[in-house]
Structures are given as C-alpha cells and as structure tokens.
C-alpha cells in the first residue's frame, strides 16, 4: 500500500511538472527574495522564542518533586520537550543559513545580512544550551560535548539498547527520506533551470554527489561489519 | 514475546524510573520492553530478573512458535 501511495505521489508530481513546463510556466525566486528573507527571519524568531519557552519548561519540570507514576510522566514529558527543543533549534540553524545565503546572493541590505548572522549565532548558542540542559537533566550520563570530534561514537557508546533502537528507527527513516528528498530536489532544480534559464547544474551535481556519498557511507558501514 | 514486567513492577511498588536505575538502563528502554516493542538483551533480562527475584523465563514469556 505504501509503495502504491509513493508511486502515485511521484506520478502526480511528474504530471504537474510536465503540465507546468508545457505551459511555459516560469518562476523567478529572485523577485521574491526580500519577502522570503523577512518571512524566514520571522519564522526563526518564533522558533527561537518557542525553544526558549521549552528550555524553561524542561528546567521547571526537572525541579518538580514527582513520585510514583508521576515521576515517569515527568521524565517522558522532559524527553518529549527536549526532543521538540532540539528540532526547533536545528531548524532555526538551517533557516538562518538559508537566510544568510539568500541575502548574500541577492545582495540585499546589510541590515538583513547582519540580522541573518545574528540569528545564526543565537541559534548556535541555543545548541550549546541544549547540551547544558541534557547534562543538567541527566547528570549521571556522561554526555559528550557537541564540539567533540568523536561526538557520534561517544553518544552511541553511552546509549543503551532501547535508546539505540529508537535512534536506529529514526535514522533509517531519515536516511530514506534524505534519498527521496534529494531526488525530488534534483528534479525540481532541473525544472527550475529549464523554466528560468538560470542554470542550477552546480546544485544538481552537489545533490547527486551527496546522494552517492551518503549511500556509499551507509553501504560500507554495514558491509564491513 | 510477552512480558510480565508491568505486573511485577506493581507488585514490588516500582515505577519505570526506579526500575531503570536498578537495572542501569534508561526509562525509555524499560518502557519499550514493557510495551513489547523491544526484546531485551540477555544481560538486561538477567538484571531485570534479579531485581524482581524471578527466573528470566517467568518474566519474559516466549510463545512456542517463536522458538
């Protein structure tokens, strides 16, 4: 059933792209660059605001004196809020990079560029808070620092089998999504190049290389075990 | 594989967090095992059995067709 839905979805995307191309549809993102940048900055500010709220909520929950089943519920709530915080901060970093790149490429006002750099710095600071927060909530765990060159290995080493099981499911789903997402990205970039006469060949090659490297890394990792 | 962990926790008055500390794993792992979403390793099964003072096979019930 899942495969049928995926095939149908790809068919619909292909059909829409073909129809748009046949009708000489063009879209030039450069025209909307300023609106995109301002919207993204707004989204980043909201993301960081919610992250800050989550940060204080986790700290508050940690200091809650819960007993029996309530203790489990508090731990679950901390875990979920921490995961949300992590997602929001990662998203704000990616969006900050996007904003900075857009302002630099489209040569927008220096103010927007400075704001973009500021949001990037603030987002990075939030990732440091994230590590501090997890060290505060789980003091008995020897959580590695984000700056540690062997962060991934150390994190896996301190994780128990339940945590590894959850991570494995998450990583495998993300890996599959990355493959599909980059392929769609290549198709859309090709369509954009044709419709606007602005070659995206470099991005297409980079996306293709990333796909090959990611798949190669995965295959070699499982092959050599 | 079925598990009697929830029943045994209630018997001994332990919550998931306490059992997790006693078995040196995360509460998430205990929760996954209890929900039968994860089959524990031999080591963790043995630690759980020791906490409940029960043999492993009386906590984790393996169906005949699973063997």
XYZ file of N, CA and C in Angstrom, chain A residues 38-141:
312
model
N 12.522 38.058 4.853
C 11.810 38.628 6.008
C 10.906 37.565 6.657
N 10.226 36.764 5.805
C 9.367 35.693 6.344
C 10.195 34.691 7.141
N 11.339 34.313 6.553
C 12.194 33.331 7.243
C 12.721 33.871 8.576
N 13.093 35.146 8.582
C 13.580 35.747 9.846
C 12.464 35.700 10.897
N 11.240 36.011 10.449
C 10.082 35.936 11.355
C 9.923 34.530 11.918
N 10.027 33.529 11.032
C 9.880 32.119 11.467
C 10.993 31.763 12.465
N 12.234 32.208 12.163
C 13.368 31.902 13.059
C 13.121 32.502 14.451
N 12.641 33.754 14.469
C 12.386 34.406 15.771
C 11.327 33.613 16.557
N 10.272 33.164 15.848
C 9.227 32.368 16.521
C 9.832 31.057 17.049
N 10.630 30.385 16.198
C 11.245 29.115 16.600
C 12.118 29.284 17.844
N 12.910 30.362 17.838
C 13.803 30.595 18.988
C 13.009 30.950 20.241
N 11.919 31.705 20.049
C 11.053 32.066 21.183
C 10.436 30.817 21.810
N 9.911 29.923 20.955
C 9.300 28.676 21.460
C 10.379 27.803 22.126
N 11.585 27.787 21.510
C 12.682 26.995 22.079
C 13.009 27.458 23.491
N 13.060 28.792 23.653
C 13.368 29.358 24.969
C 12.306 28.943 25.990
N 11.051 28.968 25.539
C 9.933 28.567 26.417
C 10.116 27.095 26.833
N 10.466 26.256 25.840
C 10.664 24.831 26.126
C 11.823 24.619 27.093
N 12.879 25.416 26.901
C 14.062 25.323 27.763
C 13.677 25.538 29.226
N 12.875 26.607 29.482
C 12.473 26.905 30.857
C 11.514 25.845 31.376
N 10.660 25.319 30.485
C 9.715 24.274 30.907
C 10.453 23.005 31.344
N 11.502 22.648 30.579
C 12.291 21.453 30.930
C 12.963 21.670 32.289
N 13.532 22.865 32.484
C 14.197 23.172 33.761
C 13.208 23.095 34.920
N 12.002 23.628 34.676
C 10.954 23.641 35.710
C 10.530 22.200 36.026
N 10.349 21.402 34.958
C 9.928 20.008 35.149
C 10.988 19.222 35.917
N 12.252 19.522 35.630
C 13.353 18.814 36.288
C 13.318 19.051 37.802
N 12.911 20.264 38.173
C 12.866 20.588 39.610
C 11.555 20.170 40.278
N 10.649 19.539 39.491
C 9.380 19.077 40.063
C 9.642 17.861 40.947
N 9.031 17.869 42.122
C 9.201 16.727 43.021
C 8.043 15.755 42.768
N 8.249 14.821 41.841
C 7.183 13.877 41.468
C 7.448 12.508 42.091
N 6.367 11.831 42.398
C 6.504 10.493 42.990
C 5.729 9.468 42.139
N 6.136 8.197 42.282
C 5.493 7.044 41.643
C 5.251 7.285 40.151
N 4.046 7.031 39.619
C 3.809 7.126 38.179
C 4.052 8.531 37.635
N 3.863 9.526 38.517
C 4.054 10.911 38.101
C 5.514 11.135 37.693
N 6.423 10.437 38.365
C 7.856 10.570 38.070
C 8.140 10.116 36.635
N 7.479 9.005 36.237
C 7.641 8.509 34.861
C 7.070 9.506 33.853
N 5.893 10.050 34.217
C 5.249 11.016 33.306
C 6.112 12.260 33.135
N 6.705 12.716 34.238
C 7.576 13.904 34.178
C 8.786 13.610 33.289
N 9.369 12.423 33.463
C 10.541 12.045 32.664
C 10.178 11.995 31.170
N 8.995 11.427 30.881
C 8.532 11.339 29.491
C 8.314 12.729 28.898
N 7.733 13.609 29.723
C 7.461 14.977 29.284
C 8.771 15.734 29.017
N 9.747 15.544 29.905
C 11.060 16.182 29.716
C 11.669 15.701 28.411
N 11.592 14.389 28.193
C 12.167 13.784 26.987
C 11.525 14.371 25.720
N 10.172 14.464 25.745
C 9.460 14.984 24.567
C 9.764 16.463 24.337
N 9.760 17.227 25.425
C 10.036 18.665 25.296
C 11.471 18.887 24.829
N 12.376 18.054 25.302
C 13.767 18.172 24.890
C 13.908 17.864 23.392
N 13.188 16.817 22.934
C 13.226 16.457 21.504
C 12.662 17.607 20.657
N 11.563 18.230 21.128
C 10.971 19.372 20.407
C 11.964 20.532 20.356
N 12.600 20.790 21.503
C 13.578 21.877 21.598
C 14.707 21.643 20.586
N 15.196 20.404 20.565
C 16.286 20.053 19.666
C 15.878 20.281 18.205
N 14.658 19.851 17.861
C 14.176 20.020 16.480
C 14.055 21.504 16.113
N 13.492 22.304 17.020
C 13.298 23.732 16.733
C 14.638 24.444 16.561
N 15.606 24.100 17.414
C 16.914 24.760 17.321
C 17.631 24.356 16.022
N 17.575 23.053 15.697
C 18.201 22.603 14.436
C 17.563 23.306 13.243
N 16.228 23.424 13.278
C 15.513 24.082 12.171
C 15.918 25.545 12.075
N 16.048 26.213 13.230
C 16.400 27.639 13.177
C 17.817 27.826 12.639
N 18.715 26.872 12.920
C 20.080 26.975 12.367
C 20.024 26.849 10.837
N 19.280 25.851 10.368
C 19.196 25.636 8.915
C 18.572 26.865 8.234
N 17.489 27.377 8.835
C 16.828 28.554 8.244
C 17.746 29.778 8.286
N 18.545 29.915 9.356
C 19.487 31.054 9.445
C 20.509 30.980 8.315
N 21.010 29.781 8.060
C 21.981 29.606 6.968
C 21.312 29.985 5.635
N 20.067 29.528 5.493
C 19.304 29.824 4.265
C 19.129 31.335 4.076
N 18.787 32.012 5.180
C 18.587 33.468 5.128
C 19.897 34.161 4.764
N 20.982 33.751 5.412
C 22.278 34.375 5.152
C 22.679 34.194 3.681
N 22.508 32.972 3.183
C 22.862 32.700 1.781
C 22.013 33.545 0.844
N 20.705 33.623 1.136
C 19.814 34.397 0.266
C 20.191 35.872 0.257
N 20.489 36.432 1.445
C 20.847 37.861 1.486
C 22.163 38.120 0.745
N 23.112 37.186 0.884
C 24.407 37.367 0.212
C 24.233 37.252 -1.314
N 23.479 36.251 -1.753
C 23.306 36.039 -3.206
C 22.537 37.193 -3.850
N 21.477 37.635 -3.171
C 20.627 38.663 -3.792
C 21.064 40.076 -3.436
N 22.208 40.174 -2.754
C 22.784 41.479 -2.379
C 21.742 42.399 -1.748
N 21.090 41.891 -0.722
C 20.087 42.708 -0.038
C 20.760 43.629 0.973
N 19.938 44.374 1.701
C 20.500 45.370 2.616
C 21.410 44.714 3.658
N 22.387 45.482 4.081
C 23.366 44.996 5.059
C 22.677 44.644 6.380
N 21.569 45.373 6.660
C 20.834 45.133 7.922
C 20.323 43.694 7.958
N 19.731 43.251 6.818
C 19.199 41.884 6.754
C 20.327 40.857 6.910
N 21.474 41.165 6.312
C 22.618 40.251 6.429
C 23.068 40.156 7.883
N 23.114 41.326 8.559
C 23.530 41.332 9.976
C 22.515 40.546 10.817
N 21.220 40.764 10.527
C 20.180 40.026 11.276
C 20.350 38.525 11.047
N 20.641 38.148 9.791
C 20.819 36.726 9.465
C 21.979 36.131 10.258
N 23.095 36.882 10.318
C 24.264 36.395 11.073
C 23.913 36.291 12.566
N 23.176 37.312 13.058
C 22.793 37.313 14.480
C 21.921 36.098 14.806
N 20.949 35.792 13.933
C 20.060 34.638 14.206
C 20.872 33.331 14.197
N 21.876 33.311 13.326
C 22.708 32.108 13.249
C 23.501 31.927 14.557
N 24.059 33.031 15.047
C 24.826 32.966 16.300
C 23.908 32.556 17.464
N 22.730 33.195 17.508
C 21.790 32.880 18.610
C 21.379 31.402 18.530
N 21.095 30.926 17.307
C 20.700 29.514 17.141
C 21.815 28.597 17.616
N 23.069 28.968 17.306
C 24.201 28.143 17.729
C 24.316 28.134 19.258
N 24.081 29.321 19.853
C 24.123 29.399 21.324
C 23.070 28.482 21.929
N 21.920 28.401 21.270
C 20.837 27.539 21.759
C 21.240 26.058 21.720
N 22.089 25.690 20.755
C 22.541 24.289 20.713
C 23.482 24.010 21.903
N 24.243 25.051 22.305
C 25.115 24.891 23.479
C 24.233 24.730 24.734
N 23.146 25.538 24.797
C 22.205 25.424 25.925
C 21.633 24.004 25.966
N 21.423 23.448 24.749
C 20.826 22.113 24.628
C 21.716 21.068 25.327
N 23.022 21.147 25.058
C 23.963 20.208 25.685
C 23.982 20.423 27.198
N 23.995 21.706 27.609
C 23.998 22.006 29.045
C 22.740 21.468 29.718
N 21.617 21.604 28.991
C 20.326 21.170 29.537
C 20.313 19.655 29.751
N 20.804 18.925 28.774
C 20.794 17.458 28.884
C 21.756 17.010 29.992
N 22.855 17.758 30.149
C 23.800 17.425 31.235
C 23.180 17.716 32.601
N 22.309 18.737 32.635
C 21.639 19.096 33.891
C 20.569 18.051 34.251
N 19.792 17.659 33.225
C 18.681 16.731 33.457
C 19.180 15.309 33.736
N 20.215 14.914 33.027
C 20.764 13.560 33.227
C 22.222 13.658 33.684
N 22.446 14.108 34.948
C 23.830 14.318 35.411
C 24.644 13.020 35.478
N 23.932 11.888 35.634
C 24.649 10.605 35.754
C 25.178 10.124 34.399
N 24.662 10.715 33.309
C 25.119 10.313 31.973
C 26.326 11.151 31.570
